[in-house]
Structures are given as C-alpha cells and as structure tokens.
Coordinates of C-alpha atoms in Angstrom, one line a residue:
M489 CA 19.0 -55.1 1.3
S490 CA 18.0 -58.7 0.8
E491 CA 14.3 -59.5 0.8
N492 CA 14.9 -63.2 1.5
P493 CA 14.7 -64.4 5.1
V494 CA 18.0 -65.6 6.5
D495 CA 18.7 -68.2 9.2
L496 CA 19.4 -66.2 12.3
T497 CA 19.5 -69.2 14.6
A498 CA 21.7 -68.2 17.6
K499 CA 25.3 -69.2 16.9
P500 CA 28.3 -68.9 19.2
L501 CA 30.7 -66.0 18.5
T502 CA 33.6 -68.4 19.1
T503 CA 34.0 -72.1 19.4
I504 CA 37.1 -73.3 21.3
S505 CA 38.3 -76.9 21.0
G506 CA 41.4 -78.7 22.3
H507 CA 40.3 -80.6 25.4
E508 CA 40.1 -84.4 25.0
G509 CA 37.5 -84.9 27.7
N510 CA 34.4 -83.3 29.3
I511 CA 34.9 -79.7 30.3
Q512 CA 33.9 -79.5 33.9
R513 CA 34.3 -75.8 34.8
I514 CA 34.9 -72.5 33.1
E515 CA 36.1 -69.2 34.7
Y516 CA 36.8 -65.8 33.1
L517 CA 40.1 -64.2 33.9
P518 CA 39.9 -60.4 34.8
V519 CA 39.3 -58.0 31.8
G520 CA 37.4 -60.8 30.0
E521 CA 39.8 -61.5 27.2
R522 CA 40.8 -64.9 28.5
I523 CA 39.1 -67.9 30.0
V524 CA 40.4 -70.8 32.0
T525 CA 38.9 -74.3 31.7
C526 CA 39.4 -77.6 33.5
S527 CA 38.5 -81.0 32.1
A528 CA 38.2 -84.7 32.6
D529 CA 41.3 -85.0 30.4
K530 CA 43.3 -84.1 33.6
T531 CA 44.2 -80.6 32.4
V532 CA 43.7 -77.0 33.1
R533 CA 44.1 -74.6 30.1
I534 CA 43.9 -70.9 29.3
W535 CA 42.3 -69.6 26.1
D536 CA 42.2 -66.3 24.2
V537 CA 38.5 -65.7 23.6
E538 CA 39.1 -63.6 20.5
N539 CA 41.1 -66.1 18.4
S540 CA 40.1 -69.3 20.3
E541 CA 43.7 -70.3 20.6
Q542 CA 45.2 -71.9 23.8
E543 CA 47.7 -69.7 25.7
G544 CA 50.8 -71.1 27.2
T545 CA 51.4 -74.6 28.4
T546 CA 48.7 -77.0 29.6
M547 CA 48.6 -77.4 33.4
Q548 CA 48.5 -81.1 34.3
H549 CA 46.8 -83.1 37.1
E550 CA 46.9 -86.9 37.5
G551 CA 43.1 -87.3 37.5
S552 CA 39.9 -85.6 36.2
V553 CA 39.9 -81.9 37.2
L554 CA 36.6 -81.0 38.8
G555 CA 37.2 -77.8 40.8
L556 CA 38.4 -74.5 39.5
A557 CA 38.8 -71.0 41.0
V558 CA 40.6 -67.8 40.0
T559 CA 41.6 -64.9 42.3
R560 CA 40.0 -61.6 41.7
D561 CA 43.3 -60.1 40.5
G562 CA 43.7 -63.0 38.1
K563 CA 47.2 -63.8 39.4
R564 CA 46.4 -67.3 40.7
I565 CA 44.5 -70.3 39.5
L566 CA 43.4 -73.1 41.8
S567 CA 42.4 -76.5 40.5
S568 CA 41.4 -79.8 42.2
G569 CA 40.0 -83.1 41.2
G570 CA 40.2 -86.9 41.1
D571 CA 43.8 -87.1 42.2
N572 CA 42.8 -85.7 45.6
I573 CA 45.3 -82.8 45.1
I574 CA 44.8 -79.0 45.1
R575 CA 47.2 -77.2 42.9
T576 CA 48.0 -73.5 42.7
W577 CA 49.1 -72.0 39.3
D578 CA 50.6 -68.8 38.0
P579 CA 48.7 -68.1 34.7
G580 CA 51.8 -66.1 33.5
D581 CA 54.3 -68.9 34.1
P582 CA 55.3 -70.5 30.7
T583 CA 56.5 -73.6 32.5
A584 CA 53.0 -74.4 33.9
K585 CA 54.5 -75.8 37.1
P586 CA 52.3 -75.7 40.2
L587 CA 53.3 -73.1 42.8
I588 CA 51.9 -75.1 45.7
T589 CA 50.5 -78.6 45.9
I590 CA 48.1 -79.2 48.8
L591 CA 47.4 -82.7 50.1
G592 CA 45.0 -83.7 52.8
H593 CA 41.6 -84.8 51.5
G594 CA 41.1 -88.5 51.4
D595 CA 39.1 -88.6 48.2
Y596 CA 38.5 -86.5 45.0
I597 CA 37.9 -82.8 45.5
R598 CA 34.6 -81.8 44.1
S599 CA 34.5 -78.0 44.6
I600 CA 36.9 -75.2 45.4
A601 CA 36.5 -71.5 46.2
Y602 CA 38.7 -68.6 47.3
L603 CA 37.9 -66.7 50.5
P604 CA 38.0 -62.9 50.4
G605 CA 41.6 -61.6 50.7
G606 CA 42.9 -64.4 48.5
T607 CA 45.1 -66.1 51.1
Q608 CA 42.6 -68.9 52.0
I609 CA 40.6 -71.4 50.1
V610 CA 37.8 -73.7 51.0
T611 CA 37.3 -77.1 49.5
C612 CA 34.8 -80.0 49.7
S613 CA 35.7 -83.6 49.0
A614 CA 33.2 -86.1 47.8
R615 CA 33.7 -89.3 49.6
D616 CA 35.8 -88.1 52.5
M617 CA 32.6 -86.1 53.2
T618 CA 34.4 -83.0 54.6
V619 CA 34.7 -79.3 53.9
R620 CA 38.2 -77.8 54.7
I621 CA 39.9 -74.4 54.8
W622 CA 43.5 -74.1 53.6
D623 CA 46.3 -71.4 53.6
V624 CA 47.3 -71.1 50.0
E625 CA 50.7 -69.8 50.9
N626 CA 51.9 -72.8 52.9
G627 CA 49.4 -75.4 51.9
E628 CA 48.4 -76.1 55.5
Q629 CA 44.8 -76.8 56.7
E630 CA 43.3 -74.2 59.0
G631 CA 41.0 -75.3 61.7
T632 CA 39.0 -78.5 61.9
S633 CA 37.3 -80.3 59.1
M634 CA 33.5 -79.7 58.6
E635 CA 31.8 -83.0 58.2
H636 CA 28.7 -84.4 56.5
Q637 CA 27.4 -87.9 56.7
D638 CA 27.5 -88.7 53.0
I639 CA 29.1 -87.7 49.7
L640 CA 29.6 -84.0 49.2
Y641 CA 28.8 -82.2 46.0
A642 CA 28.1 -78.5 46.7
L643 CA 30.0 -75.6 48.2
A644 CA 29.4 -71.8 48.5
V645 CA 30.9 -68.9 50.5
T646 CA 29.2 -65.7 51.5
R647 CA 30.7 -62.5 50.0
D648 CA 32.3 -61.5 53.3
G649 CA 33.8 -65.0 53.6
K650 CA 32.4 -65.6 57.1
R651 CA 30.0 -68.4 56.4
I652 CA 30.2 -71.5 54.3
L653 CA 27.4 -73.5 52.7
S654 CA 27.6 -77.2 51.9
G655 CA 25.3 -80.0 50.6
G656 CA 25.4 -83.4 49.0
E657 CA 24.2 -87.0 48.9
D658 CA 22.5 -86.9 52.3
K659 CA 19.9 -84.4 50.9
R660 CA 20.8 -81.9 53.6
I661 CA 22.4 -78.4 53.6
K662 CA 24.7 -77.2 56.4
V663 CA 25.9 -73.7 57.2
W664 CA 29.3 -73.2 58.9
D665 CA 31.0 -70.3 60.6
S666 CA 34.7 -70.6 61.7
G667 CA 34.5 -74.4 61.3
E668 CA 31.4 -74.7 63.5
L669 CA 27.9 -75.8 62.4
V670 CA 25.7 -72.7 62.9
L671 CA 22.6 -73.7 61.0
G672 CA 21.2 -77.0 59.8
P673 CA 21.1 -79.5 58.6
L674 CA 18.3 -78.0 56.5
E675 CA 16.0 -80.7 55.3
G676 CA 13.4 -80.5 52.5
H677 CA 15.0 -81.9 49.3
T678 CA 14.1 -85.5 48.6
D679 CA 17.3 -86.3 46.6
P680 CA 20.9 -85.3 46.7
V681 CA 21.8 -81.6 46.7
N682 CA 24.0 -80.7 43.7
C683 CA 24.6 -77.0 44.1
V684 CA 24.2 -74.2 46.7
R685 CA 24.3 -70.4 46.4
W686 CA 24.0 -67.4 48.7
S687 CA 21.9 -64.4 47.9
L688 CA 24.0 -61.2 47.5
D689 CA 23.1 -59.9 51.0
G690 CA 23.5 -63.4 52.6
S691 CA 19.9 -63.4 53.9
Q692 CA 18.8 -66.2 51.7
L693 CA 20.3 -69.3 50.2
F694 CA 19.4 -71.3 47.2
S695 CA 19.8 -75.0 46.5
A696 CA 19.5 -77.3 43.5
S697 CA 18.8 -81.0 43.7
D698 CA 18.3 -84.3 41.9
D699 CA 14.7 -84.1 43.0
R700 CA 14.3 -81.7 40.0
T701 CA 13.7 -78.6 42.1
V702 CA 15.3 -75.4 43.2
R703 CA 14.6 -74.2 46.7
C704 CA 15.0 -71.0 48.6
W705 CA 15.8 -70.8 52.3
D706 CA 15.9 -68.2 55.1
S707 CA 19.6 -68.2 56.1
D708 CA 18.8 -67.0 59.7
A709 CA 16.0 -69.4 60.6
G710 CA 16.8 -72.2 58.1
E711 CA 13.1 -72.3 57.0
P712 CA 12.1 -72.8 53.4
I713 CA 10.8 -69.7 51.7
G714 CA 7.7 -70.7 49.7
E715 CA 7.3 -73.9 47.8
P716 CA 10.0 -75.7 45.7
W717 CA 10.5 -74.1 42.3
T718 CA 9.4 -76.8 39.9
G719 CA 9.7 -77.0 36.1
H720 CA 12.7 -79.1 35.4
T721 CA 12.0 -82.7 34.4
D722 CA 15.4 -84.1 35.5
W723 CA 18.2 -83.4 37.9
V724 CA 19.1 -79.8 38.5
N725 CA 22.9 -79.8 38.3
S726 CA 23.8 -76.1 38.7
I727 CA 22.4 -72.7 39.7
S728 CA 23.9 -69.2 39.4
L729 CA 22.7 -65.8 40.6
S730 CA 22.7 -62.8 38.3
P731 CA 25.1 -59.9 39.2
D732 CA 22.3 -57.8 40.5
G733 CA 20.9 -60.6 42.6
T734 CA 17.4 -60.4 41.0
K735 CA 17.5 -63.6 38.8
L736 CA 18.5 -67.1 39.3
V737 CA 19.5 -69.4 36.4
S738 CA 19.4 -73.2 36.6
A739 CA 20.8 -75.9 34.4
S740 CA 19.5 -79.4 34.3
R741 CA 20.0 -82.9 33.0
D742 CA 16.7 -82.3 31.1
K743 CA 18.9 -80.2 28.6
T744 CA 17.3 -76.9 29.5
V745 CA 18.4 -73.7 31.2
R746 CA 15.7 -72.0 33.2
F747 CA 15.4 -68.5 34.6
W748 CA 13.7 -67.5 37.8
D749 CA 12.8 -64.4 39.7
A750 CA 15.2 -64.8 42.7
H751 CA 12.7 -63.0 45.0
S752 CA 9.5 -64.8 44.1
G753 CA 10.6 -68.0 42.4
D754 CA 8.4 -67.3 39.4
P755 CA 9.7 -68.6 36.1
I756 CA 11.1 -65.9 33.8
D757 CA 10.9 -66.0 30.0
Q758 CA 12.9 -69.0 28.9
P759 CA 12.8 -71.8 28.2
L760 CA 9.2 -71.2 27.3
Q761 CA 8.5 -74.9 27.1
H762 CA 5.1 -75.2 28.6
D763 CA 5.9 -77.8 31.3
H764 CA 6.3 -75.7 34.5
A765 CA 3.5 -75.3 36.9
P766 CA 1.6 -72.0 36.8
L767 CA 0.9 -70.3 40.1
T768 CA -2.8 -70.2 39.2
T769 CA -4.8 -72.2 36.6
I770 CA -8.1 -70.6 35.6
S771 CA -10.8 -72.8 34.1
G772 CA -14.4 -72.1 33.4
H773 CA -14.7 -71.2 29.7
E774 CA -16.4 -73.9 27.6
G775 CA -14.6 -73.1 24.4
A776 CA -11.1 -72.0 23.2
I777 CA -9.9 -68.8 24.9
W778 CA -8.9 -66.5 22.1
N779 CA -7.8 -63.3 23.8
M780 CA -7.0 -61.8 27.2
A781 CA -6.0 -58.5 28.9
Y782 CA -5.1 -57.3 32.3
L783 CA -7.3 -54.8 34.1
P784 CA -5.4 -52.0 35.9
R785 CA -3.5 -52.9 39.1
G786 CA -2.9 -56.4 37.7
T787 CA -5.1 -58.3 40.1
R788 CA -7.8 -59.2 37.5
I789 CA -7.8 -60.3 33.9
V790 CA -10.5 -60.4 31.3
T791 CA -10.9 -63.1 28.7
C792 CA -13.0 -63.8 25.6
S793 CA -13.8 -67.2 24.2
W794 CA -15.4 -69.2 21.5
D795 CA -18.1 -70.1 24.1
E796 CA -19.5 -66.6 23.2
T797 CA -18.6 -65.0 26.6
V798 CA -16.4 -62.4 28.1
R799 CA -15.3 -63.1 31.7
I800 CA -13.3 -61.4 34.5
W801 CA -11.1 -63.4 36.8
D802 CA -9.2 -62.9 40.0
V803 CA -5.6 -63.9 39.3
E804 CA -4.8 -64.8 42.9
N805 CA -7.5 -67.4 43.5
G806 CA -8.5 -68.2 39.9
K807 CA -12.2 -67.6 40.5
Q808 CA -14.5 -65.8 38.1
E809 CA -15.8 -62.5 39.3
G810 CA -19.5 -61.6 38.6
T811 CA -21.5 -62.8 35.7
S812 CA -20.4 -63.7 32.2
M813 CA -20.9 -61.1 29.5
K814 CA -22.5 -62.8 26.6
H815 CA -22.4 -62.4 22.8
G816 CA -24.3 -64.4 20.2
D817 CA -21.3 -66.1 18.6
R818 CA -17.5 -66.9 18.9
L819 CA -15.3 -64.1 20.1
F820 CA -11.9 -63.0 18.8
G821 CA -11.3 -59.3 19.6
L822 CA -10.8 -57.9 23.1
A823 CA -9.6 -54.6 24.6
V824 CA -9.7 -52.7 27.9
T825 CA -9.6 -48.9 28.3
R826 CA -6.6 -47.8 30.3
D827 CA -8.7 -46.6 33.2
G828 CA -10.2 -50.1 33.4
K829 CA -13.8 -49.0 33.3
R830 CA -14.8 -50.4 29.9
I831 CA -14.3 -53.7 28.1
L832 CA -14.7 -54.0 24.3
S833 CA -15.3 -57.3 22.7
G834 CA -16.2 -58.6 19.2
G835 CA -16.3 -61.7 17.0
D836 CA -18.4 -63.8 14.7
D837 CA -21.6 -61.9 15.4
K838 CA -20.1 -58.8 13.7
R839 CA -20.8 -56.6 16.7
I840 CA -18.6 -54.8 19.2
R841 CA -20.1 -54.7 22.6
V842 CA -19.0 -52.3 25.3
W843 CA -19.2 -53.5 28.9
D844 CA -19.0 -51.9 32.3
A845 CA -16.1 -53.6 33.9
K846 CA -17.5 -53.1 37.4
T847 CA -21.2 -54.2 36.9
H848 CA -20.6 -56.5 33.8
K849 CA -23.6 -54.8 32.2
L850 CA -23.8 -54.0 28.5
I851 CA -23.4 -50.3 28.0
E852 CA -23.8 -50.2 24.2
E853 CA -23.4 -52.2 21.0
W854 CA -21.7 -51.0 17.8
R855 CA -23.0 -52.6 14.6
S856 CA -21.2 -51.1 11.6
H857 CA -19.1 -54.1 10.8
T858 CA -20.2 -56.4 8.0
G859 CA -17.8 -59.2 8.8
W860 CA -16.3 -61.0 11.8
I861 CA -14.3 -58.9 14.1
F862 CA -10.8 -60.2 14.7
C863 CA -9.0 -57.5 16.6
I864 CA -9.6 -54.4 18.7
A865 CA -7.1 -51.7 19.8
I866 CA -7.8 -48.6 21.9
S867 CA -5.9 -45.4 21.2
P868 CA -3.3 -44.1 23.7
D869 CA -5.7 -41.5 25.0
D870 CA -8.6 -43.9 25.4
H871 CA -10.8 -41.8 23.2
L872 CA -10.9 -44.1 20.1
A873 CA -11.1 -47.8 19.4
A874 CA -10.0 -49.4 16.1
S875 CA -11.2 -52.8 15.0
G876 CA -10.5 -55.0 12.1
D877 CA -12.8 -57.4 10.2
H878 CA -12.6 -59.3 6.9
Q879 CA -11.2 -56.4 4.8
A880 CA -11.7 -53.1 6.7
I881 CA -10.8 -51.1 9.8
H882 CA -13.5 -49.2 11.7
V883 CA -12.7 -46.4 14.3
Y884 CA -15.2 -45.6 17.0
G885 CA -15.5 -42.9 19.6
V886 CA -15.3 -44.8 22.9
E887 CA -17.7 -42.5 24.8
S888 CA -20.2 -41.9 22.0
G889 CA -20.0 -45.3 20.3
E890 CA -20.3 -43.6 17.0
L891 CA -18.3 -44.6 14.0
V892 CA -16.0 -41.7 13.5
L893 CA -13.8 -43.1 10.7
G894 CA -14.2 -45.9 8.2
P895 CA -14.7 -48.4 7.1
I896 CA -11.1 -47.9 6.0
K897 CA -10.5 -50.2 3.1
G898 CA -7.4 -51.3 1.3
H899 CA -6.5 -54.7 2.5
E900 CA -7.6 -57.6 0.3
G901 CA -7.9 -60.1 3.2
V902 CA -8.8 -60.4 6.9
V903 CA -7.4 -57.7 9.1
N904 CA -5.7 -59.7 11.8
C905 CA -4.1 -57.0 14.0
V906 CA -4.3 -53.2 14.4
V907 CA -1.9 -51.0 16.4
W908 CA -1.9 -47.3 17.2
S909 CA 1.2 -45.1 16.9
L910 CA 2.4 -43.7 20.2
D911 CA 0.9 -40.3 19.5
G912 CA -2.4 -41.7 18.1
S913 CA -1.9 -40.0 14.7
Q914 CA -1.5 -43.2 12.8
L915 CA -2.8 -46.8 12.6
F916 CA -0.9 -49.9 11.5
S917 CA -2.6 -53.0 10.3
A918 CA -1.6 -56.5 9.4
S919 CA -3.6 -58.8 7.0
Y920 CA -4.0 -62.1 5.4
D921 CA -3.1 -60.4 2.1
C922 CA 0.6 -60.7 3.2
T923 CA 0.9 -56.9 3.8
I924 CA 1.2 -54.3 6.5
R925 CA -0.4 -50.9 6.0
C926 CA -0.1 -47.5 7.6
W927 CA -3.1 -45.2 7.9
D928 CA -3.8 -41.6 8.9
S929 CA -6.1 -41.8 11.9
E930 CA -7.6 -38.4 11.1
D931 CA -8.9 -39.1 7.6
G932 CA -8.4 -42.8 7.1
K933 CA -6.2 -42.4 4.1
A934 CA -3.4 -44.8 3.4
I935 CA 0.1 -43.4 4.1
G936 CA 2.4 -44.7 1.4
E937 CA 2.2 -48.1 -0.3
P938 CA 1.5 -51.4 1.4
W939 CA 4.6 -52.8 3.1
M940 CA 5.6 -55.8 1.0
G941 CA 8.0 -58.5 1.9
H942 CA 6.1 -61.3 3.7
T943 CA 5.0 -64.2 1.4
A944 CA 2.1 -65.4 3.6
D945 CA -0.5 -64.2 6.1
V946 CA 0.7 -61.5 8.5
G947 CA -0.9 -62.5 11.8
S948 CA 0.6 -60.0 14.3
I949 CA 2.4 -56.7 14.6
S950 CA 4.0 -54.9 17.5
L951 CA 5.4 -51.4 17.8
S952 CA 8.7 -50.8 19.6
P953 CA 8.6 -48.8 22.8
D954 CA 10.1 -45.7 21.2
G955 CA 7.7 -46.0 18.3
T956 CA 10.4 -46.1 15.6
K957 CA 10.2 -49.8 14.6
L958 CA 7.4 -52.2 13.8
A959 CA 7.9 -56.0 14.0
S960 CA 5.6 -58.4 12.1
A961 CA 5.1 -62.2 12.4
S962 CA 3.9 -64.3 9.4
D963 CA 2.9 -67.7 8.2
D964 CA 6.0 -67.5 6.0
K965 CA 7.9 -68.5 9.1
S966 CA 9.7 -65.1 9.6
V967 CA 9.6 -62.1 11.8
R968 CA 10.4 -58.9 9.9
F969 CA 11.3 -55.4 11.1
W970 CA 10.2 -52.1 9.5
D971 CA 10.9 -48.4 9.9
A972 CA 7.6 -47.2 11.4
R973 CA 7.9 -43.8 9.7
S974 CA 8.8 -44.9 6.2
G975 CA 7.7 -48.5 6.0
A976 CA 11.2 -49.5 4.8
P977 CA 12.5 -52.9 5.8
N978 CA 14.8 -52.7 8.8
G979 CA 17.5 -55.3 9.1
Q980 CA 17.2 -59.0 8.1
P981 CA 14.2 -61.1 8.8
L982 CA 14.4 -63.7 11.5
R983 CA 13.8 -67.2 10.2
H984 CA 11.8 -69.7 12.3
G985 CA 10.9 -73.3 11.8
G986 CA 7.2 -72.9 11.4
P987 CA 4.4 -70.4 10.8
L988 CA 4.3 -67.5 13.3
Y989 CA 1.1 -65.9 14.8
A990 CA 2.4 -63.5 17.4
V991 CA 5.2 -61.1 18.1
T992 CA 5.9 -58.5 20.7
F993 CA 8.8 -56.1 21.6
S994 CA 10.4 -56.2 25.0
P995 CA 9.9 -53.1 27.2
S996 CA 13.5 -52.0 26.4
G997 CA 13.0 -52.5 22.7
E998 CA 16.2 -54.7 22.5
F999 CA 14.4 -57.9 22.0
V1000 CA 11.3 -59.4 20.4
A1001 CA 9.4 -62.5 21.5
S1002 CA 7.7 -64.5 18.8
G1003 CA 5.7 -67.7 18.6
G1004 CA 3.3 -69.7 16.6
H1005 CA 2.6 -73.2 15.2
N1006 CA 5.0 -75.1 17.5
E1007 CA 3.6 -73.5 20.6
K1008 CA 7.0 -72.3 21.7
V1009 CA 8.2 -68.7 22.2
S1010 CA 11.6 -67.6 20.8
I1011 CA 13.4 -64.5 22.1
W1012 CA 15.5 -62.6 19.6
C1013 CA 17.9 -59.6 19.6
V1014 CA 16.4 -56.8 17.4
P1015 CA 18.7 -56.2 14.4
Q1016 CA 20.3 -52.8 14.2
W1017 CA 19.5 -52.0 17.8
D1018 CA 20.9 -48.6 18.7
D1019 CA 22.5 -48.6 22.2
S1020 CA 21.6 -45.0 22.7
Q1021 CA 17.9 -46.0 22.9
K1022 CA 18.3 -48.3 25.9
Q1023 CA 16.9 -45.7 28.2
V1024 CA 13.8 -45.0 26.2
I1025 CA 10.6 -45.3 28.4
A1026 CA 7.7 -47.1 26.8
A1027 CA 4.8 -44.7 26.9
F1028 CA 2.5 -47.3 25.3
R1029 CA 2.9 -51.0 24.7
Y1030 CA 0.7 -53.3 22.6
Y1031 CA 1.0 -57.0 23.2
P1032 CA -0.8 -58.9 20.4
T1033 CA -0.7 -62.5 21.6
P1034 CA -4.0 -64.1 20.6
F1035 CA -2.6 -67.3 19.1
L1036 CA -0.2 -68.6 21.7
T1037 CA 0.0 -70.6 24.8
V1038 CA 0.6 -67.6 27.0
F1039 CA 2.0 -67.6 30.5
I1040 CA 1.0 -64.2 31.9
P1041 CA 3.1 -62.8 34.7
A1042 CA 0.7 -63.9 37.4
G1043 CA 1.3 -67.5 36.3
T1044 CA -2.2 -68.0 34.8
E1045 CA -2.2 -70.4 31.9
F1046 CA -4.5 -70.2 29.0
L1047 CA -4.3 -72.3 25.8
L1048 CA -5.0 -70.2 22.7
R1049 CA -5.4 -71.8 19.3
R1050 CA -5.4 -70.2 15.9
V1051 CA -8.1 -71.1 13.4
S1052 CA -7.1 -72.0 9.9
S1053 CA -7.8 -69.4 7.3
A1054 CA -10.3 -71.8 5.8
N1055 CA -12.6 -71.2 8.8
F1056 CA -12.8 -67.5 8.0
S1057 CA -14.6 -67.9 4.7

C-alpha cells in the first residue's frame, strides 16, 4: 500500500459530451441506466450512463429546449421550449419523430410536468403568462388557462395531481385547483420567483427567488413559515426536495449548492462557506474561543477562551448563564461529563480545574502537569479523564481528582488530541511529533509502535462510530485512516490544499469531515467503507474541532484559531 498521499478530489464517474449548447434539464429514465437531456442547441438526447454514448437519434426542436419531463414508466418523453411547441417522443423510436405536437402557448414554454396517470400534462409559458393543462393523447387544452400578471418561470404539481403551483416575474406565488385560483397570490419575495416545490404531504410549499432566499409557506393558510432562508449571495435558480422529504437542496448563481433542513430551514453541512446567517451569535469572550462542548439536552454550551475563562451559554438567546469560571492563563482543553454535572478545563497555567456546571464553583484543581494542557477527554463511563500536555498524557479519576495513571510518556512533541476507545480499554493520542500512538489505559504502556505515515504535526484524531477505524488530520495536508486495532494504514490518504487541524467521523461512519488552514470544511467518503456496517449505532462519539470556524447545530457561531507551533515553546 502506497504511503504517499494521493489526490482524492471528487471526480465525476462519467463525463458525457455531445450537446452544442447549454444543457437546460436532465431526467433519469426508469432503472437508472439512461438519462435524457435537453439543450439550448434545440435538441433532446438520450445517453447511456455507463459508456457515456448517445442512444438513438437526436430529437429536434426549432428553438432552445427549456422544459423536459418523463412518464413514470419511461415510455414517453415530453419537451418544450423557445419554439412555443410541446412535443411528445417515444424513446424507443429509432426515427426520433414526435408522436404529438401541441400548439397553443403564445410564447416560449418554460416548464412542463406530467400529471398522475400520464394522460395529462401541465405547462407554463414565460411571456404569455399562463399555466395550461393538456391531453397528451389528442393535444387539446383542457379547461381554462391560469393567468399571472407577468412572465412565468416556475411550476410544480402535488403528488396527487390536484393542485398546481406557479410563480414568476411578478414575485408572487399562486395555487390552482381545477383551473381555479384557490390560494394566493402569496407575497413575500422581493424579486422574481424562479422555482417552486411542494412538500411530500402537500402541507407546505417552498420557493426560490432572485432575492437570494428560499422561503417556506403553509399551503392551507398561505402564510410564510419562519423567516426567509438566507445564505446564497446571488439568485437562487432551483430547489429540489430529497426523496424522504427531510432535506431541501438549492442551486444558485453564486456557484454554490446548499442543503437545508426542510422542516426548520437550518443550513445542513455543505457548502460550509461561512457566509450564512447563524440562528444565534454568542459574544462575550474577550479572547479567542478555543474549544466548546454541548451540555446534555442541547440547550446550553460551554466554552473556553484565551481570556482565561470558561463560560456557559444559552443557545436560544445567546446569553451567558451565571458567572465566568476563571483560570490564571489561556485555555485550550475542555470536556464535560456525560451527566453534565462537571466541566473540566485546562491550558497555559498547567492545571486542570473541575467545575460544578450548576453553581459554576470550583470543585477541585489537578496540578500534576508540567506543561500547557492542550486537550482533555473523558472516558465513556465518566470515571476517568485523560489530558495531554507538551509530551505526556495524564489520567485522573474524575471523582477523586487523583492521578491514577501517568504521566504516560513516549511522544516527542505536544500531545494535541486524545481519544478513548469505545470500551475505555485503550487511549489514542496525536502529536506534533507526526505520530499517533495507542496506549493501554490500565497500565499506560504503549501498544505497538508509533503509527507512522504523516510527515507533519498531527492535530486531530477521531474514532469511527463502530470503533474499528481512526482518522487523523495533519499539517501535511492529508487525512489518513488507520485500523484502530492494529495501527495499520487503512486505504489511501485524502489530499487537501492546505494544513489540516480537525477531523471527525459522521455518525454513520461513512463520511469524515475535515478542515484547517483555509477555514473550510470538506466532506469525504471513507475509503474501504463496508456497507454491512451502515446500521452500526455509535455508542460514543468524539468530535475534536478546536481549530475551526465551527457552526454547531443550534446555529451558534464561534471563530476558533490555531496557534502556530512556535507559540508552544
């Protein structure tokens, strides 16, 4: 196995080329082996996704093709566009002649969708400002046209086909049933509406606009649900709901795709470019915030800072709770017992202080360290606390405060991170000496040789939820994976563009998130992931993120900076 990091930048499995203009829409045909595309080159084409080759003859329009739809059985393709014509195609016909040509709109047809049953379609046209329903067998319009007062861009149909949603240049959204306006116009966007979508149960609707926002609406009352979802810095062109209805993805002219919780509107994961508005911004520390942890129930967090204090905050209102807990120097290490009763902190003053989380009073102070304390980790059973300093690990009894093991020596540099195994029988540590080590937590003896491979400081390690893999992040710009039992390298390293200071496994163990010098977070598939482990339940998770701009789930933003190694001397 190669020891040299390789470039694992995400690359497409297949690249398909052939169109001579912008590709406007893509749809999968049933089974997933073929896709159909439409383009500004006036064509509709079918492609084999395995070999990237076009199938059959190109289907021709007389203008740019903007709308595309496929029946659920895959036997019909519908297309529409700048020639004001709707065409129906048989994907198996080698002649590529349209089965039916539908005329009626007075301007180019922006969007098209099948109604359930497959015998009717609904279309919206831009400048004739109407939504219409058509019989696909005879090409005749059914019912009256549904009108807007300006150019139309957006169209969506409920799963049962009973209600239609439309929006456009007039910044309004309308809901139709049997050709009649039953709700709206809904007003709230300050610029044109580009895309609309229904929730799976039809109780809510979502909209995307040139005003850079996504909005959620109650489909019965027509009232907005919550505030606009902000984060994009340019027009939001398209939105799509995940198959289970829990997530919404948005695409924008700002060249980013963003993910949102469809119920709350909270940003999810990517793109972790720190420009969306947090739900709560907490301020009060007078120095860099170096570490943080949630208290049980998730309504409060605890932070430690270079201003020599530990503080507890209410994540809903952003206010500090109680008095600050004070040290005599800068703080780096922080941990909370799982019952939430005690807080442990440590830093430049070479002391670990134990605080009562309810009263904020000092319970005791542990003074066995001879160097700055950079990390603290509590064992899965809450009985022990491990901490790392310049070159050693100390293990304390949480109740007694007595040093029960250590100092454990072996590293030749600062111990940046310590992690317990799931059963508490082992400790893993990462260091500035470019190595990771494994220790027996009973006697403090090293298990095996140092894990070699990184060529620079190892700043962070994380254990997979099933306890079988360890991920490490380093200044050598790579994330590496290790067998947690043997220390053997596991898969190829992930190459980044700059030094890395933090890494953590996802709860499923399928992914790792990493970040560092560029203040961005990358999400990666874990090499050699075993599909049989997808149902593993994480009994214990460790999230070492002391060097990142971190957006915690409640939306509270803290800026965390890493100190250069020169500052540790």
